[in-house]
mmCIF file of C-alpha atoms in Angstrom:
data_model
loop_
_atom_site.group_PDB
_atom_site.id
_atom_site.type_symbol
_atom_site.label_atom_id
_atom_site.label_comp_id
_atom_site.label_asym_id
_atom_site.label_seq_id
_atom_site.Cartn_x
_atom_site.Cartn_y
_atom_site.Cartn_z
ATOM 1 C CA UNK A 1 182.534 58.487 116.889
ATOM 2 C CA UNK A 2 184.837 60.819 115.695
ATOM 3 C CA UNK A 3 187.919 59.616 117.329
ATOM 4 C CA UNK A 4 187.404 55.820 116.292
ATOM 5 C CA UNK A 5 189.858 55.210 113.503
ATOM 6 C CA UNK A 6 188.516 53.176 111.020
ATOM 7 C CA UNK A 7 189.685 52.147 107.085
ATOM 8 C CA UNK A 8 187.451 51.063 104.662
ATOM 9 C CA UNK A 9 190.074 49.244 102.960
ATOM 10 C CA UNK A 10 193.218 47.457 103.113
ATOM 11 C CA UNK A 11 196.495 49.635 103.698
ATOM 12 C CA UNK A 12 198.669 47.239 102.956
ATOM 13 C CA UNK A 13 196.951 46.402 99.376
ATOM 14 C CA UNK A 14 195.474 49.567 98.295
ATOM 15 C CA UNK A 15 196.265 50.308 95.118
ATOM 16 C CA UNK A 16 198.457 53.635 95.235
ATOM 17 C CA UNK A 17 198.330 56.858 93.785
ATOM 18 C CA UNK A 18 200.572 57.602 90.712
ATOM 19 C CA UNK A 19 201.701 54.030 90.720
ATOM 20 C CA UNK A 20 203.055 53.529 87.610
ATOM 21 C CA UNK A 21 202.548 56.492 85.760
ATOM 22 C CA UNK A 22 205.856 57.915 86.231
ATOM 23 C CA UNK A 23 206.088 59.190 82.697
ATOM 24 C CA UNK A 24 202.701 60.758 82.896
ATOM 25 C CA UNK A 25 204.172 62.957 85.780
ATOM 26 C CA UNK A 26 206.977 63.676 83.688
ATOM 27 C CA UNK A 27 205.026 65.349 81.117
ATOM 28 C CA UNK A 28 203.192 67.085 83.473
ATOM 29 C CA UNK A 29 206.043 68.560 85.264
ATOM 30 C CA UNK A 30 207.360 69.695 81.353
ATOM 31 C CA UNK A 31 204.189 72.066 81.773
ATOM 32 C CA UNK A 32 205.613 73.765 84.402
ATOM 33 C CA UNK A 33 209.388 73.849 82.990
ATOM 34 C CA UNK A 34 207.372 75.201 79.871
ATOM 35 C CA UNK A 35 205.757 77.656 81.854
ATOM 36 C CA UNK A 36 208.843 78.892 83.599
ATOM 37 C CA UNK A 37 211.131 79.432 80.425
ATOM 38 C CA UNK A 38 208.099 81.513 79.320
ATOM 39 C CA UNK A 39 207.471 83.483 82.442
ATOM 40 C CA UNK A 40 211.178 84.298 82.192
ATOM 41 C CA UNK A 41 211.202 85.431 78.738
ATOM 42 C CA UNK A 42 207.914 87.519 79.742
ATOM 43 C CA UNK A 43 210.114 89.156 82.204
ATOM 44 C CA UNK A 44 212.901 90.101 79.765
ATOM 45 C CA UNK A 45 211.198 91.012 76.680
ATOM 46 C CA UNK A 46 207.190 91.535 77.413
ATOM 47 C CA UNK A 47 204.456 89.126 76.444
ATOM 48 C CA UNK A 48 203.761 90.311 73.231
ATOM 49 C CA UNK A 49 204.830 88.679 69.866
ATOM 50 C CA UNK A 50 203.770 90.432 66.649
ATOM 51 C CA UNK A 51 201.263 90.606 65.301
ATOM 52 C CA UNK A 52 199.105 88.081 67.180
ATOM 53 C CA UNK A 53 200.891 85.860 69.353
ATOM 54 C CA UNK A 54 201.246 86.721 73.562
ATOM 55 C CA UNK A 55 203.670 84.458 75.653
ATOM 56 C CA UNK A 56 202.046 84.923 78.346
ATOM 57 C CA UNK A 57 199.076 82.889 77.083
ATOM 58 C CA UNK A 58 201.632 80.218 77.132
ATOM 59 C CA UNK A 59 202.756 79.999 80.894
ATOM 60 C CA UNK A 60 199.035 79.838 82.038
ATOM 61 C CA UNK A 61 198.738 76.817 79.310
ATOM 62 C CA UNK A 62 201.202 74.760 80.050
ATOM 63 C CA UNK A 63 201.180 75.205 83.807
ATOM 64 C CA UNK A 64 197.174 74.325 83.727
ATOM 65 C CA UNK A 65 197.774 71.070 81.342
ATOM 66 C CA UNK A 66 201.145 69.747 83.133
ATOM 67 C CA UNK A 67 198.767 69.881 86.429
ATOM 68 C CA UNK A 68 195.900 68.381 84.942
ATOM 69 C CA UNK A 69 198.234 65.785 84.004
ATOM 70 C CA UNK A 70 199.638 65.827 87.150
ATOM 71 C CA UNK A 71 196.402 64.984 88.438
ATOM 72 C CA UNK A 72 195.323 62.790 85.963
ATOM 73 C CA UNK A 73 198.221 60.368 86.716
ATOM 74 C CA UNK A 74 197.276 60.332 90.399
ATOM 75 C CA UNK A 75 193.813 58.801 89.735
ATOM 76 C CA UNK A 76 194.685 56.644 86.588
ATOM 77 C CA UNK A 77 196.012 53.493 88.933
ATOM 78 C CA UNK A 78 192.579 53.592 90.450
ATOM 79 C CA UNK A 79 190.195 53.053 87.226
ATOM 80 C CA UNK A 80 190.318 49.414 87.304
ATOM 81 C CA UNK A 81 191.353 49.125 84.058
ATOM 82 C CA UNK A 82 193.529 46.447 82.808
ATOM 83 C CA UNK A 83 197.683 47.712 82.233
ATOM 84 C CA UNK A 84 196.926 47.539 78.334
ATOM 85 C CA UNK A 85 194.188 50.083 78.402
ATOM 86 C CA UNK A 86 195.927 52.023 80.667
ATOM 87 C CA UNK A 87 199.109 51.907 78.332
ATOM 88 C CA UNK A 88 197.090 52.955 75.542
ATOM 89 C CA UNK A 89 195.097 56.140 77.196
ATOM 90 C CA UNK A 90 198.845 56.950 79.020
ATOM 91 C CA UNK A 91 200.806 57.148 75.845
ATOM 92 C CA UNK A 92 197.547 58.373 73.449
ATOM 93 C CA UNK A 93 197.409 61.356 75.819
ATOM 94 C CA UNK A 94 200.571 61.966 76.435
ATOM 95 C CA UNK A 95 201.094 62.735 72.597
ATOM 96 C CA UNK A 96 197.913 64.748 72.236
ATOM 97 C CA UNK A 97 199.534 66.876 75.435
ATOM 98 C CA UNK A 98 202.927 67.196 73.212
ATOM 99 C CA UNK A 99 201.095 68.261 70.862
ATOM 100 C CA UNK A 100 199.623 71.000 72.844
ATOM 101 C CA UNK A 101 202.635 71.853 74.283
ATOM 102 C CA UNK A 102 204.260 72.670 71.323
ATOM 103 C CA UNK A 103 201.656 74.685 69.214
ATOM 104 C CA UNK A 104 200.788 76.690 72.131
ATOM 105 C CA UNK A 105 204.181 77.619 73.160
ATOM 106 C CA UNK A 106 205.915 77.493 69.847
ATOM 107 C CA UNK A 107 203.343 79.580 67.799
ATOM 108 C CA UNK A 108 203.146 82.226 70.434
ATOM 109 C CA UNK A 109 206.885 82.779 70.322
ATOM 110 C CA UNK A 110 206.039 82.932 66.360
ATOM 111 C CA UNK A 111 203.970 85.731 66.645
ATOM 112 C CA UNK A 112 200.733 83.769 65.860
ATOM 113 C CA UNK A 113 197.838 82.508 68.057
ATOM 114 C CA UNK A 114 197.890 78.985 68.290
ATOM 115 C CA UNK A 115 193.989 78.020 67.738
ATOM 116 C CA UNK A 116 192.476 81.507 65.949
ATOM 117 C CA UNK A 117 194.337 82.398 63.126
ATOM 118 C CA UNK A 118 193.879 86.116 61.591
ATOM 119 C CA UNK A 119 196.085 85.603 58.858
ATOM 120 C CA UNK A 120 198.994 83.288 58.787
ATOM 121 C CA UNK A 121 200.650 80.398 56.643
ATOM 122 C CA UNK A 122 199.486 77.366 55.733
ATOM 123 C CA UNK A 123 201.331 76.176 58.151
ATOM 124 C CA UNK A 124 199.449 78.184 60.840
ATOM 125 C CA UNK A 125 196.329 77.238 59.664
ATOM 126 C CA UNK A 126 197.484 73.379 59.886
ATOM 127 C CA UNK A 127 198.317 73.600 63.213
ATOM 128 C CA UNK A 128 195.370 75.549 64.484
ATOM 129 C CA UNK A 129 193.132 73.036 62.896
ATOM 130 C CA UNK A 130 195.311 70.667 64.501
ATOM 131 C CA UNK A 131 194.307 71.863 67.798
ATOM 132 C CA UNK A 132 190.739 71.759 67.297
ATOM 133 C CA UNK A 133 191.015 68.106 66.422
ATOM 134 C CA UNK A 134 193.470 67.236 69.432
ATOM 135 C CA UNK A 135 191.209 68.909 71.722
ATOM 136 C CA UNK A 136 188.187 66.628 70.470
ATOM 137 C CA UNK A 137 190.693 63.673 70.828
ATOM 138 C CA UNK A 138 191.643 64.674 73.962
ATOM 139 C CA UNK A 139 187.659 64.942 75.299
ATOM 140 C CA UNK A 140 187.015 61.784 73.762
ATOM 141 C CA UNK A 141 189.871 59.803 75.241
ATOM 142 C CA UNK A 142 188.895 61.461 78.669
ATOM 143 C CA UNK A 143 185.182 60.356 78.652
ATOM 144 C CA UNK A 144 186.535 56.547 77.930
ATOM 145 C CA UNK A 145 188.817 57.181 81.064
ATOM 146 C CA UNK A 146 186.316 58.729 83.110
ATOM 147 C CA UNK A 147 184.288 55.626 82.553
ATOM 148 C CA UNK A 148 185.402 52.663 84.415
ATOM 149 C CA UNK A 149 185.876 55.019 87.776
ATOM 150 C CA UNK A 150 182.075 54.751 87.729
ATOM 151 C CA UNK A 151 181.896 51.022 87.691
ATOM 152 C CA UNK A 152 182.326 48.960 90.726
ATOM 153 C CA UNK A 153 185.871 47.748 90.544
ATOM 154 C CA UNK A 154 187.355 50.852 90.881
ATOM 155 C CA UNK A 155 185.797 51.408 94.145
ATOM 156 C CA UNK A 156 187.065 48.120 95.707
ATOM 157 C CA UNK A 157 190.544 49.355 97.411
ATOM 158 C CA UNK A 158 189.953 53.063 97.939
ATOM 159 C CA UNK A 159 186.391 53.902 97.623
ATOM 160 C CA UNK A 160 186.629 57.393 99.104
ATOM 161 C CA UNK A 161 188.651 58.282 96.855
ATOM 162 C CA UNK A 162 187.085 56.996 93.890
ATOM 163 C CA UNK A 163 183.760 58.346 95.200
ATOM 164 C CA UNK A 164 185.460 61.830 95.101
ATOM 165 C CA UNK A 165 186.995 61.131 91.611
ATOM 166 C CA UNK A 166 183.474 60.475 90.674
ATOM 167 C CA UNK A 167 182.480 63.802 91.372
ATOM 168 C CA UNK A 168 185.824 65.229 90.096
ATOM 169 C CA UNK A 169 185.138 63.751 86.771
ATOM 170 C CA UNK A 170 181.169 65.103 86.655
ATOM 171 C CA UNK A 171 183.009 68.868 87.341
ATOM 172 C CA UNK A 172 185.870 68.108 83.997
ATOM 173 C CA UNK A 173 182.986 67.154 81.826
ATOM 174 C CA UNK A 174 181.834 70.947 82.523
ATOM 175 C CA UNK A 175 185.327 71.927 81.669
ATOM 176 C CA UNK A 176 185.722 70.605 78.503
ATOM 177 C CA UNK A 177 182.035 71.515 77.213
ATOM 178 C CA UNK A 178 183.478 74.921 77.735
ATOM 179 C CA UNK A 179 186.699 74.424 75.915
ATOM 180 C CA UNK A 180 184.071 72.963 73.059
ATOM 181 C CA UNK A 181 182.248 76.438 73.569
ATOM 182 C CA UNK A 182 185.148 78.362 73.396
ATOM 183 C CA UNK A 183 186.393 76.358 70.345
ATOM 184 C CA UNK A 184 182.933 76.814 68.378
ATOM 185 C CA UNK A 185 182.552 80.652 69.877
ATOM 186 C CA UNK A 186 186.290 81.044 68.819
ATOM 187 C CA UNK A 187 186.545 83.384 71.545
ATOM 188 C CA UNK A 188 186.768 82.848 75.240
ATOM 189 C CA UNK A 189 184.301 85.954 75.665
ATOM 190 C CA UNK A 190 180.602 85.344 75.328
ATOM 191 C CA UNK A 191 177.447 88.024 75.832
ATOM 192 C CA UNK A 192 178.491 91.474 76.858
ATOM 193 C CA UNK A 193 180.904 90.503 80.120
ATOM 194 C CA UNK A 194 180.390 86.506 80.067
ATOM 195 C CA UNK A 195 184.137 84.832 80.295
ATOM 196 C CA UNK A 196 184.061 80.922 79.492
ATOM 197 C CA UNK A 197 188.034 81.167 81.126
ATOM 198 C CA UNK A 198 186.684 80.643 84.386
ATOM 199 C CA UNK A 199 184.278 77.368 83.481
ATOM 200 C CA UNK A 200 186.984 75.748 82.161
ATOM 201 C CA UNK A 201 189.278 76.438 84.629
ATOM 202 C CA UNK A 202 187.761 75.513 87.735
ATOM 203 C CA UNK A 203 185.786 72.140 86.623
ATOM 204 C CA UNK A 204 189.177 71.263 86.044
ATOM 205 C CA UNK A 205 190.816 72.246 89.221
ATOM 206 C CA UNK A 206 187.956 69.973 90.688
ATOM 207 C CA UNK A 207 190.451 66.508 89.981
ATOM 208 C CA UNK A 208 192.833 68.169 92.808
ATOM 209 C CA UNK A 209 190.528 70.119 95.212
ATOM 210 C CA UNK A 210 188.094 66.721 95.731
ATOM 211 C CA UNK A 211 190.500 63.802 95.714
ATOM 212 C CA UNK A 212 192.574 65.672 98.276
ATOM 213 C CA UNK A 213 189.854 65.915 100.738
ATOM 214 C CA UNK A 214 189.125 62.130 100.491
ATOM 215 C CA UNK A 215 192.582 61.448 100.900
ATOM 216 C CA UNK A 216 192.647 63.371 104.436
ATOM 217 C CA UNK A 217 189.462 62.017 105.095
ATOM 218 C CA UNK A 218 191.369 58.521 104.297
ATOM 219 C CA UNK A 219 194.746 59.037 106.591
ATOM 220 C CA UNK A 220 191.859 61.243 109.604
ATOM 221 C CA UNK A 221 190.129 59.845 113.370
ATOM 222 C CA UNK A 222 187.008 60.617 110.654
ATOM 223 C CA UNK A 223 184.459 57.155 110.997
ATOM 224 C CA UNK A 224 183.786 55.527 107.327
ATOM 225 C CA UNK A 225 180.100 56.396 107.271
ATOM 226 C CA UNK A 226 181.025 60.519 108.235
ATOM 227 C CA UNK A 227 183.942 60.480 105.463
ATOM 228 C CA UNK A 228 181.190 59.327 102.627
ATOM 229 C CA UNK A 229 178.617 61.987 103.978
ATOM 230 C CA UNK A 230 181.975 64.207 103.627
ATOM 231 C CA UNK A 231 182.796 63.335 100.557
ATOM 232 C CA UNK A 232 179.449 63.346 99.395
ATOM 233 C CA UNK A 233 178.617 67.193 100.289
ATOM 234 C CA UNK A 234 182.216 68.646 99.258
ATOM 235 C CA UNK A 235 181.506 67.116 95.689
ATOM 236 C CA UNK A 236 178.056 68.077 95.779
ATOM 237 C CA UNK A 237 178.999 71.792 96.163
ATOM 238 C CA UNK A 238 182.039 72.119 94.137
ATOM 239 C CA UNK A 239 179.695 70.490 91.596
ATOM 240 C CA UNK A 240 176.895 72.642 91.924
ATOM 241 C CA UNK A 241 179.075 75.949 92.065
ATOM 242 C CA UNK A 242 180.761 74.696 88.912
ATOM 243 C CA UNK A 243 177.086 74.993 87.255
ATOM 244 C CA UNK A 244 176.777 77.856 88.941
ATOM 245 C CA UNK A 245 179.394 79.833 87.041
ATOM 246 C CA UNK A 246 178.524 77.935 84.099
ATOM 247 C CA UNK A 247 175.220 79.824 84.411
ATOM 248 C CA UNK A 248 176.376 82.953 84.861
ATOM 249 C CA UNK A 249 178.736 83.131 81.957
ATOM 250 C CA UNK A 250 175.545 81.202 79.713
ATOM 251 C CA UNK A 251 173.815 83.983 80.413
ATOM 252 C CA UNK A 252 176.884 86.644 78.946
ATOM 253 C CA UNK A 253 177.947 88.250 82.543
ATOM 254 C CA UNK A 254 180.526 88.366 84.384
ATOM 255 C CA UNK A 255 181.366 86.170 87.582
ATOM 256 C CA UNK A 256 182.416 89.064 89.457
ATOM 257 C CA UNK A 257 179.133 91.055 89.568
ATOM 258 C CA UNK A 258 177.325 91.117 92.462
ATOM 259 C CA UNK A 259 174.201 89.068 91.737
ATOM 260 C CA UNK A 260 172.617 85.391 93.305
ATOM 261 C CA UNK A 261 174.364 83.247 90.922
ATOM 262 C CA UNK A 262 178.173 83.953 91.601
ATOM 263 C CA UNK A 263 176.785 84.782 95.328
ATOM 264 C CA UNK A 264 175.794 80.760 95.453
ATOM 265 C CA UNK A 265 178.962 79.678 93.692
ATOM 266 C CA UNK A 266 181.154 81.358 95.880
ATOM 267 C CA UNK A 267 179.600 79.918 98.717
ATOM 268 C CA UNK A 268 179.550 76.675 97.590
ATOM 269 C CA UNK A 269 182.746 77.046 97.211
ATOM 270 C CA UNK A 270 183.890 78.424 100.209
ATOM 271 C CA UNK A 271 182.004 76.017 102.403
ATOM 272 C CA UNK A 272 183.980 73.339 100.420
ATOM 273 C CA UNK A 273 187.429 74.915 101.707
ATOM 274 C CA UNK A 274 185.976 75.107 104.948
ATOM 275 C CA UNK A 275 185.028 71.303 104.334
ATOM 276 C CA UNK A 276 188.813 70.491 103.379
ATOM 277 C CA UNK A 277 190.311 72.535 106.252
ATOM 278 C CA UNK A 278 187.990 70.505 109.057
ATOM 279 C CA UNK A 279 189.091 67.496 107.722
ATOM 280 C CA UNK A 280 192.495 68.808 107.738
ATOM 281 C CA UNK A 281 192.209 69.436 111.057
ATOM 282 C CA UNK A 282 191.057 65.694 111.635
ATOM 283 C CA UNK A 283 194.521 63.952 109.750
ATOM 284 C CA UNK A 284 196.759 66.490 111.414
ATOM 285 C CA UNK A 285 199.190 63.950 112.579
ATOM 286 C CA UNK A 286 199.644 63.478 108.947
ATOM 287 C CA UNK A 287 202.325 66.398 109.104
ATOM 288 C CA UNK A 288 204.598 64.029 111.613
ATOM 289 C CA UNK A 289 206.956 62.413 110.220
ATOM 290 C CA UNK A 290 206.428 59.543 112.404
ATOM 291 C CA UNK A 291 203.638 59.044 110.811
ATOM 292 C CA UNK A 292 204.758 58.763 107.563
ATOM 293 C CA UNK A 293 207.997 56.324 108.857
ATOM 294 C CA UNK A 294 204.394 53.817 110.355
ATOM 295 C CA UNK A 295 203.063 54.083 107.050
ATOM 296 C CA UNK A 296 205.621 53.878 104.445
ATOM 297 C CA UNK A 297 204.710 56.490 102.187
ATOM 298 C CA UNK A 298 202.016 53.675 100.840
ATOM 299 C CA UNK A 299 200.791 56.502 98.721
ATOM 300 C CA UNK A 300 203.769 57.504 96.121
ATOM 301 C CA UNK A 301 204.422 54.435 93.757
ATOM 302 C CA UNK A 302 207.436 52.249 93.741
#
């Protein structure tokens, strides 16, 4: 069973990831040229900006949000949608990302956090307001993307992948009801040790971790029926230890304590890697390059 290779759709058809969303990748990748001109000035001068802005705030923002992009233009070919809505959520949230480029890098430099003003200009204020509407936007135009991935077209070509967008997707929802926490708690920091950071981190990093192991699953000896079961019980997990941390911090204490809650996330977790590495294991000959000459790089968009 295992070593029967078998597709569940059509190579030479599938609809490929990234494929064209070139200028969503660009942005993306401006996260992490953001994030390095930052890191170096870090490294020269020190994080801090008088009296309340910290540059370093700024490299783990704009690396985060050029790789959810990043990410975000990987699936985007595989919603179904027609190329008009797809123009419209590509350049709508590419200029809500601009936007959050700029006050987060630009205000730091200033001296002035971006979304919590102290005391500041009008100016200030403007802009932090401005983020607390962009991030609404933002969660908004998300949901309306998020949508068609759970409809049947978008499974047609490369349901594995979908199915583990699906789950992806469930995870980011988490994410951004923490980013709506943080906005309304206007502190990351909840309870005595709680840290809503980590929630909205790692529901996000759910749109790499999941689509990646249906994609090996995809290019492995792995029979359809074992790569859904797959699929199904990586999402499952990373899902449930997603809550899991969501739970923890509801409840105002820290991941890193030794209790049953970040005990079951971290598993959940780990048995996910362990998920990703087997199937690894299974699409080895992926790393040939022979194998990539056979297939054509089918996967990175014309």
């Amino acid at each position: 069973m295992m070593n029967q290779k078998l597709t569940s759709y059509n190579k030479s058809t599938a609809v490929k990831l990234f494929e064209g969303e070139r200028v969503l990748v660009w942005i993306g990748l401006l996260g992490f040229v953001l994030a390095a001109a930052c890191g170096i000035w870090v490294l020269l001068y020190g994080g801090a900006t008088s009296p309340d802005g910290d540059v370093s705030r700024a490299i783990s923002f704009d690396a985060a949000l050029g790789i959810f992009l990043i990410s975000t233009a990987a699936i985007s070919p595989l919603s179904g949608m027609s190329s008009k809505r797809r123009a419209f959520f590509r350049w709508t949230f590419i200029i809500l990302a601009l936007y959050c480029y700029g006050a987060e890098t630009i205000q730091n430099f200033r001296g002035v956090n971006p979304r919590f003003v102290n005391a500041g200009s009008f100016f200030d204020h403007f802009v932090a307001n401005g983020f607390g509407l962009v991030a609404i936007l933002l969660v908004i135009i998300y949901i309306s993307f998020s949508i068609p991935f759970f409809r049947p077209k978008a499974s047609q070509t490369r349901p594995e992948i979908v199915l583990a967008i699906r789950y992806a997707l469930l995870a980011t929802m988490l994410s951004f009801a923490a980013g709506i926490w943080i906005s309304v708690n206007q502190s990351r920091f909840t309870g005595l040790e709680g840290n809503l950071i980590w929630l909205h981190g790692l529901g996000f990093h759910g749109l790499q971790v999941l689509p990646v192991i249906a994609w090996l699953t995809e290019h492995s000896t792995i029979t359809i029926a074992i790569r859904r079961k797959v699929i199904h019980l990586s999402g499952i997990l990373y899902f449930l230890g997603v809550i899991f941390i969501g739970w923890q911090t509801a409840l105002g204490k820290s991941i890193w304590e030794w209790s049953w809650l970040p005990s079951l996330a971290c598993g959940c977790f780990i048995i996910t890697i362990v998920i990703g590495a087997i199937v690894l294991y299974q699409a080895k000959h992926i790393l040939s390059p022979a194998y990539w000459q056979r297939v054509g790089n089918r996967d990175v968009a014309s």
